[in-house]
mmCIF file of C-alpha atoms and ligand atoms in Angstrom:
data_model
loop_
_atom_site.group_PDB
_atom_site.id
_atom_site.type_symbol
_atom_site.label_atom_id
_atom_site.label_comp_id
_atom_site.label_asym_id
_atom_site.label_seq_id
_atom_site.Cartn_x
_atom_site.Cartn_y
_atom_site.Cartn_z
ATOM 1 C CA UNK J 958 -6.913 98.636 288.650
ATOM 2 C CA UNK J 959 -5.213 97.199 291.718
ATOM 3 C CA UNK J 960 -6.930 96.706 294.570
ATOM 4 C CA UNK J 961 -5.731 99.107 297.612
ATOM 5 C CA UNK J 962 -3.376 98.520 299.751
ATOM 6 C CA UNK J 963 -4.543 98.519 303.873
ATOM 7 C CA UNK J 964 -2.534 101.764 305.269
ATOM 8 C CA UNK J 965 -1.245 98.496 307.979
ATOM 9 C CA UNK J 966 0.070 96.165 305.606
ATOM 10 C CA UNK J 967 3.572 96.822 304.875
ATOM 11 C CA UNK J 968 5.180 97.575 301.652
ATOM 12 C CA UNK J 969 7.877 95.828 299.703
ATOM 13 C CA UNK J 970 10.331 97.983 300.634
ATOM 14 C CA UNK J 971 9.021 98.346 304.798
ATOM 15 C CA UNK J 972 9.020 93.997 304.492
ATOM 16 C CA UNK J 973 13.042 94.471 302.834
ATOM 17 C CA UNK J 974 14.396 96.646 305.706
ATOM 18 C CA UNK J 975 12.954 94.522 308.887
ATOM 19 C CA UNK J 976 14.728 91.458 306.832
ATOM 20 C CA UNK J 977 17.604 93.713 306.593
ATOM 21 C CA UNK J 978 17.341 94.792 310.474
ATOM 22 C CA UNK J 979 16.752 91.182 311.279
ATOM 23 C CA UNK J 980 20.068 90.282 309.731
ATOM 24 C CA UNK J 981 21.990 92.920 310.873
ATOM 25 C CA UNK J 982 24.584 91.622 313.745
ATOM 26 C CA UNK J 983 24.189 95.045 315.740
ATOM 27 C CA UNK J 984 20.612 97.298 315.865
ATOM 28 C CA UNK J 985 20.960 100.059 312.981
ATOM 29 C CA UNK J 986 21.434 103.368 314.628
ATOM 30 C CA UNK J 987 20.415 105.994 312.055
ATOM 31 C CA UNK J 988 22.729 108.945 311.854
ATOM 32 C CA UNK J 989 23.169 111.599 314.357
ATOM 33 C CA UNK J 990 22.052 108.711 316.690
ATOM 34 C CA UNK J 991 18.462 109.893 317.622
ATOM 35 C CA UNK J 992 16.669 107.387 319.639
ATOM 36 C CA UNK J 993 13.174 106.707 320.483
ATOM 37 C CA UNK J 994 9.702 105.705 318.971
ATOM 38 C CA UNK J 995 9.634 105.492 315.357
ATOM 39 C CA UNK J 996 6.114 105.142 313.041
ATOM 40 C CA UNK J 997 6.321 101.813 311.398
ATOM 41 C CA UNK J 998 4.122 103.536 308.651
ATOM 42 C CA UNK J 999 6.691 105.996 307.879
ATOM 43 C CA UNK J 1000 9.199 106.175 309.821
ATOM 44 C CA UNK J 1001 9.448 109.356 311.364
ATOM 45 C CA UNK J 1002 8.613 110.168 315.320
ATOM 46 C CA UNK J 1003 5.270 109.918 316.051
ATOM 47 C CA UNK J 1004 4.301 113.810 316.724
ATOM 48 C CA UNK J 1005 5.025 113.911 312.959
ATOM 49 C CA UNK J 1006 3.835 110.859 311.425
ATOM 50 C CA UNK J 1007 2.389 111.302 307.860
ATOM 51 C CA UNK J 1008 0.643 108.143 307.640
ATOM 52 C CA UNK J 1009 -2.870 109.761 307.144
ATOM 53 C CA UNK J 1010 -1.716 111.663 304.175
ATOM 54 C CA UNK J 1011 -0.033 109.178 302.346
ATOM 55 C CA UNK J 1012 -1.719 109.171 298.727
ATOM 56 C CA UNK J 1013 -2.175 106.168 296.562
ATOM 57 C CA UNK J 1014 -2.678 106.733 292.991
ATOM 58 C CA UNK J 1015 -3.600 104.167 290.513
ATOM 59 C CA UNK J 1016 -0.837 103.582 288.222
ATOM 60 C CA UNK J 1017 -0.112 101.474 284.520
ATOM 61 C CA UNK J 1018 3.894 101.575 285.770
ATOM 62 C CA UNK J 1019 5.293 99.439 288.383
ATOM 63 C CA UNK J 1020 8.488 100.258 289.776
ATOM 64 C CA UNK J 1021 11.541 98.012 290.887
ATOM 65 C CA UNK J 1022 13.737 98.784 293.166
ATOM 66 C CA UNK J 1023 16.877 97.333 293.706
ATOM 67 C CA UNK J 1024 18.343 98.358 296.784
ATOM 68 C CA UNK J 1025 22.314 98.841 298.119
ATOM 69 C CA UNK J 1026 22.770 96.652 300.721
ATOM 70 C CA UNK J 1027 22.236 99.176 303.700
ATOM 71 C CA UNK J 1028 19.660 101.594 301.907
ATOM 72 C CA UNK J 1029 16.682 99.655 303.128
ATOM 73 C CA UNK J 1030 18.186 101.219 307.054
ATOM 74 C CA UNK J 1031 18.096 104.505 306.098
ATOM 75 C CA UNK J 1032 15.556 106.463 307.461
ATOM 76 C CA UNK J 1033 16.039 109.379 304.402
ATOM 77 C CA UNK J 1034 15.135 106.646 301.696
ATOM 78 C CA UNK J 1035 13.082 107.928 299.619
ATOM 79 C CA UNK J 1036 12.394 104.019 297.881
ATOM 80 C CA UNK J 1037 10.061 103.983 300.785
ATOM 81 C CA UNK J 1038 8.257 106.798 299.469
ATOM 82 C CA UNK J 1039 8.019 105.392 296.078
ATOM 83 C CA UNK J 1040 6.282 102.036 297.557
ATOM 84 C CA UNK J 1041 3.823 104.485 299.766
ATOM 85 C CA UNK J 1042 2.269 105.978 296.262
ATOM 86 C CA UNK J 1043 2.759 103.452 293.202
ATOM 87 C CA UNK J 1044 1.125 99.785 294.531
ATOM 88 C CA UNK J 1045 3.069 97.578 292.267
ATOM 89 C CA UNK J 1046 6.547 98.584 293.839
ATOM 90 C CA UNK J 1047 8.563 95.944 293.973
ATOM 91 C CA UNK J 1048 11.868 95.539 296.309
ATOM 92 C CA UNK J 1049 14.888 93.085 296.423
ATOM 93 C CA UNK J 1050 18.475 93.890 298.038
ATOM 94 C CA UNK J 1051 21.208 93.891 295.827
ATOM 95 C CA UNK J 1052 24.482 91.679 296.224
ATOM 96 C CA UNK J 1053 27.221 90.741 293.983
ATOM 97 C CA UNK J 1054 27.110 86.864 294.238
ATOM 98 C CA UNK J 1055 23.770 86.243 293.798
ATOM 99 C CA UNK J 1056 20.252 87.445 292.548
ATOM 100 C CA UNK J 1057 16.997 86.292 293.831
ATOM 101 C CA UNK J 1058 14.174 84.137 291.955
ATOM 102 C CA UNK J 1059 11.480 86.048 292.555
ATOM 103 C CA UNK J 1060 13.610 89.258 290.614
ATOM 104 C CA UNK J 1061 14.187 86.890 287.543
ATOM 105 C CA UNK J 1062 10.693 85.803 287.598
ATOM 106 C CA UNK J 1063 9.490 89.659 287.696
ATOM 107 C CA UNK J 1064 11.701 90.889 284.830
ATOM 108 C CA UNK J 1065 10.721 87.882 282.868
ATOM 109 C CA UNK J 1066 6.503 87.983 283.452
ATOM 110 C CA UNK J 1067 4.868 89.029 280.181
ATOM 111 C CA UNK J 1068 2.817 91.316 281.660
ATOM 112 C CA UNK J 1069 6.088 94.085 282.059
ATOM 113 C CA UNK J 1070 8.254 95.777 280.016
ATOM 114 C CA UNK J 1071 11.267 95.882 282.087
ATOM 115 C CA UNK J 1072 13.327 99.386 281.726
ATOM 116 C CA UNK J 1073 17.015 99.859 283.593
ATOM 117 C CA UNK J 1074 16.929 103.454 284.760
ATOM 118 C CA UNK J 1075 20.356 104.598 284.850
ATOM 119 C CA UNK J 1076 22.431 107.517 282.239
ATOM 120 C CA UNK J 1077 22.985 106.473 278.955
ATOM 121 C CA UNK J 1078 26.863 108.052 278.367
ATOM 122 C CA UNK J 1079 27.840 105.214 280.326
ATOM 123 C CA UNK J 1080 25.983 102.498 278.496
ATOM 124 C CA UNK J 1081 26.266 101.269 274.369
ATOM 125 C CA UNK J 1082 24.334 103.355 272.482
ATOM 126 C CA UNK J 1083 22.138 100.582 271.113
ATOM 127 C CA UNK J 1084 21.032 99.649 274.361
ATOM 128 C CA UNK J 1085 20.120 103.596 275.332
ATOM 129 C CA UNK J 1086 16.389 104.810 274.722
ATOM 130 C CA UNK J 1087 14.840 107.885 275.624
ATOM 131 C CA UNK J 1088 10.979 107.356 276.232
ATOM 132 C CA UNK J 1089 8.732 105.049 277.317
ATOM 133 C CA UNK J 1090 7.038 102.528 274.518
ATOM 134 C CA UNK J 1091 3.413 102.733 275.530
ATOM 135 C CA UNK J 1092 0.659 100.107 273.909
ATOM 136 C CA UNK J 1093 1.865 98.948 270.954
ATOM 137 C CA UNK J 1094 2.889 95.674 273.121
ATOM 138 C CA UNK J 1095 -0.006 96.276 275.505
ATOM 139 C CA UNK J 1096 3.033 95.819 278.230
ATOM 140 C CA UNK J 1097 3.205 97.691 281.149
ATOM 141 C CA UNK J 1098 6.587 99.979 281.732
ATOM 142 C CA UNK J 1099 8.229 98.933 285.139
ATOM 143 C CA UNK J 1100 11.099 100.828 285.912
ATOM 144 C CA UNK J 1101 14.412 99.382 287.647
ATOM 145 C CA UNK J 1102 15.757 102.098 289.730
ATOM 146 C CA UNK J 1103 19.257 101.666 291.109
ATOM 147 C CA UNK J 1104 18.620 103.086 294.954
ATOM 148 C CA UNK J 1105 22.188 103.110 296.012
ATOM 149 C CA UNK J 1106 25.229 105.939 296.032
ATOM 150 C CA UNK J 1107 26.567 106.835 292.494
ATOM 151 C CA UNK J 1108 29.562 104.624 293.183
ATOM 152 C CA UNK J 1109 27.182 101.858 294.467
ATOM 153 C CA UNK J 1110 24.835 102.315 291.611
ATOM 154 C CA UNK J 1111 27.790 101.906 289.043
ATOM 155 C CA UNK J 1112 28.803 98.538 290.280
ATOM 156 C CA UNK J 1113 24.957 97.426 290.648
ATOM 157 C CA UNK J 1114 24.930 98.325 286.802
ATOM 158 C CA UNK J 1115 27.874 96.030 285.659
ATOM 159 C CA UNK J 1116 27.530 93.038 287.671
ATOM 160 C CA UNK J 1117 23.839 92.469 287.244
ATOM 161 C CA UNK J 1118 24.164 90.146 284.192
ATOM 162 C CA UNK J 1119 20.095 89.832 284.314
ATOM 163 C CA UNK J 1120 20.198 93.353 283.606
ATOM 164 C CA UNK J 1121 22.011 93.292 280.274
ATOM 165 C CA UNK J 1122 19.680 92.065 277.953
ATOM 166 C CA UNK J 1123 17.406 95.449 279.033
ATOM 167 C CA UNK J 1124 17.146 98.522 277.126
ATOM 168 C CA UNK J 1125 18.209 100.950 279.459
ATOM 169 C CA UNK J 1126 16.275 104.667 280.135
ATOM 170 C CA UNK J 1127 18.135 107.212 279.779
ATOM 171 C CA UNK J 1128 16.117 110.786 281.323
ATOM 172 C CA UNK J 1129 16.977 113.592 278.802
ATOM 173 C CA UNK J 1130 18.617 116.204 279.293
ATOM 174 C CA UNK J 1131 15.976 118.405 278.447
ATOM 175 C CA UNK J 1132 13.447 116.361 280.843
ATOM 176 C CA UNK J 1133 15.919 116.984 283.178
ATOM 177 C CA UNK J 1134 15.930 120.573 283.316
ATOM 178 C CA UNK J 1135 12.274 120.897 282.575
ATOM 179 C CA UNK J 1136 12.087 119.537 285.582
ATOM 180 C CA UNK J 1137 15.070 121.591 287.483
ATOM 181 C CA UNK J 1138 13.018 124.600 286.888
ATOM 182 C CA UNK J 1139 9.709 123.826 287.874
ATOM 183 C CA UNK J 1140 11.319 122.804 291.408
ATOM 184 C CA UNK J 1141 14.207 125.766 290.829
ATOM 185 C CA UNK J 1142 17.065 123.125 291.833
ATOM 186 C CA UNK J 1143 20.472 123.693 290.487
ATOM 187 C CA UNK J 1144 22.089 120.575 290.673
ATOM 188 C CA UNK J 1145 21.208 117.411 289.159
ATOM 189 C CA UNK J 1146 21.833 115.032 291.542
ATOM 190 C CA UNK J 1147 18.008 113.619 292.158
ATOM 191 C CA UNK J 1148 16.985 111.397 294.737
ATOM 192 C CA UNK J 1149 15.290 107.777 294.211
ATOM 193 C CA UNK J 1150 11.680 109.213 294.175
ATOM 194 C CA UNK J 1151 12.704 112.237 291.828
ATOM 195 C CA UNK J 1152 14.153 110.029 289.790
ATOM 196 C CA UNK J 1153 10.289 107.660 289.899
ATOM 197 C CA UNK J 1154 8.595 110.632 289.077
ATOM 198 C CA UNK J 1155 10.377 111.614 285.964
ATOM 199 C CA UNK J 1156 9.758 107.946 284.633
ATOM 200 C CA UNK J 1157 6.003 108.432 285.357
ATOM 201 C CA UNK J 1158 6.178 111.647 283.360
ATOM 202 C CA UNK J 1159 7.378 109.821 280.708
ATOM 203 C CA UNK J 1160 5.396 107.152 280.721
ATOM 204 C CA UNK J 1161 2.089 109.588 280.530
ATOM 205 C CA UNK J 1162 1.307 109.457 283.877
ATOM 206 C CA UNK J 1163 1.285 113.190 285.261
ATOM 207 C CA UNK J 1164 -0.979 113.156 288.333
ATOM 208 C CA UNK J 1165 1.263 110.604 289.592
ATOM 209 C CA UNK J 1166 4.373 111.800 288.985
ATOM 210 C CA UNK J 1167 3.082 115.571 290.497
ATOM 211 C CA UNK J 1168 1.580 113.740 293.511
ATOM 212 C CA UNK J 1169 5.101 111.443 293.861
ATOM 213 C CA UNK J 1170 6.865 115.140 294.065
ATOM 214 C CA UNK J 1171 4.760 116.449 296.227
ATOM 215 C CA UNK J 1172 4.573 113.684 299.004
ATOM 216 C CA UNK J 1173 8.498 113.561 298.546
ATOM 217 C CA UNK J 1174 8.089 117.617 299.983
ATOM 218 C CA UNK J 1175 5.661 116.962 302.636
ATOM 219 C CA UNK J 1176 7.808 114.043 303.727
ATOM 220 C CA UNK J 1177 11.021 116.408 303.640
ATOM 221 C CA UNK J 1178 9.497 119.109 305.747
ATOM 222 C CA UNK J 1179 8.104 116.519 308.853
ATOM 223 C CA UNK J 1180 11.485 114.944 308.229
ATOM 224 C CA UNK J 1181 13.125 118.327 308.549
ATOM 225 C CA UNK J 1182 10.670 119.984 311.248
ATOM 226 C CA UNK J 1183 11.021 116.796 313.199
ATOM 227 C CA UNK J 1184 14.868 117.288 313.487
ATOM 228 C CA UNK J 1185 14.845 120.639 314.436
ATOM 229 C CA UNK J 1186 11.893 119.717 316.668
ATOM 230 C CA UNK J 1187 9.643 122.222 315.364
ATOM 231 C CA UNK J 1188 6.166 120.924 314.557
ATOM 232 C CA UNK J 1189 5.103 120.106 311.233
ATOM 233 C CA UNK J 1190 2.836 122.882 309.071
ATOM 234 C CA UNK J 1191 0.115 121.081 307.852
ATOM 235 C CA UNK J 1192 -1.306 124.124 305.686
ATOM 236 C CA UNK J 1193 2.472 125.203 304.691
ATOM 237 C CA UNK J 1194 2.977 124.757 300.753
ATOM 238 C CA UNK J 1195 4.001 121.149 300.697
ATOM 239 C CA UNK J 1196 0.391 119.969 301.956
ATOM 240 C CA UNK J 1197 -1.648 122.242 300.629
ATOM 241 C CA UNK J 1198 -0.078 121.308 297.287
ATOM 242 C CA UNK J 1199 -0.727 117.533 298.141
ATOM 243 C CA UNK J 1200 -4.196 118.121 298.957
ATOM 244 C CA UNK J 1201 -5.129 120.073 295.753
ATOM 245 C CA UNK J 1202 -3.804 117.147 293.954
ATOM 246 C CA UNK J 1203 -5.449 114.513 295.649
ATOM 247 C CA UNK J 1204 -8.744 116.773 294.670
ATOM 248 C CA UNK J 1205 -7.259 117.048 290.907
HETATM 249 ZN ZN1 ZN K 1175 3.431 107.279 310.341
#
């Protein structure tokens, strides 16, 4: 099991968006232009900082996020929200012309079995699977998430030759839905973390995956109660879910 992470020591993807900041030419200014105090912990304004009920839940799956050049900045990424709950969350900025070491050595350590995370109509069938091997190889799943724009992800896909030789996870369609009905959504379009928590599913790992979900709602309403400046609920349905599962 790993060993926890301090609540003060940042994440992969917290340590990938201050190098982003630091390289950025002219300070980030998050849309609709809000100033002021952030939580380095989670981002949001201090009165609703969720730092103390961030959950950490032993996991077999790592995650690997490979990040669109400006998503690090944004303060609705939900990668960061990924990193808060699975410890081996890994995070490296994507760019055309090059591809860091430390990626090539991850995909290539023994200990994983790599997966690219992206829809299989787009990709040779030989290359598609739909679940997650588990034991036979004794290999731990990571999944490669592609946390960029549709367009962005596309593009990410193609020119990432260290990503061809991967078989690539394709979420079925009847996950998919499974899924759209236990949270009654009607679209498809998930975010980064949704998208995490289906690949825990399939990889056996349901406390996780329900936990995932459920921070990803308690971080949506103190995102959303912090922009209409309305205090956060901490007994409305998002925590109280959260807590039952941390008791689960
Ligand atoms: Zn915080």
């Amino acid at each position: 099991m790993p060993a926890s992470r301090s609540a003060l020591e940042p994440h992969a993807v917290s340590r990938l968006r201050t190098a982003r900041l630091a390289r950025s030419a002219k300070p980030f200014m998050a849309r609709g232009g809000i100033k002021g105090e952030r939580c380095p912990g989670c981002r949001l304004v201090p009165s609703h900082c969720l730092c103390d009920v961030r959950p950490e839940v032993p996991t077999q799956s790592g995650m690997c996020l490979l990040m669109a050049d400006i998503e690090p900045l944004k303060p609705s990424n939900t990668g960061w929200l990924i990193a808060d709950v699975v410890h081996d969350t890994f995070a490296f900025g994507w760019a055309r012309t090059e591809v860091e070491p430390a990626l090539l050595a991850l995909l290539a350590d023994p200990q994983w079995q790599p997966y690219v995370v992206f829809p299989g109509e787009f990709v040779e069938p030989e290359r598609v699977v739909n679940d997650v091997q588990l034991a036979p190889s004794g290999k731990r799943p990571l999944f490669i998430l592609l946390d960029a724009t549709w367009p962005e992800a596309r593009k990410m896909f193609r020119k990432s030759p260290y990503l061809n030789a991967l078989p690539v996870l394709s979420l079925n369609a009847e996950q998919v839905s499974r899924y759209q009905l236990r949270r009654s959504r009607r679209d498809d379009h998930f975010c980064t973390s949704e998208v995490a928590s289906l690949c825990l599913e399939l990889a056996g790992e349901a406390h996780a995956a329900q936990t995932l979900q459920a921070y990803l709602d308690v971080y949506t309403h103190h995102y959303l109660q912090a922009k209409h400046q309305l205090p956060p609920d901490l007994n409305g349905p998002a925590h109280l879910q959260l807590r039952a599962l941390k008791l689960a």
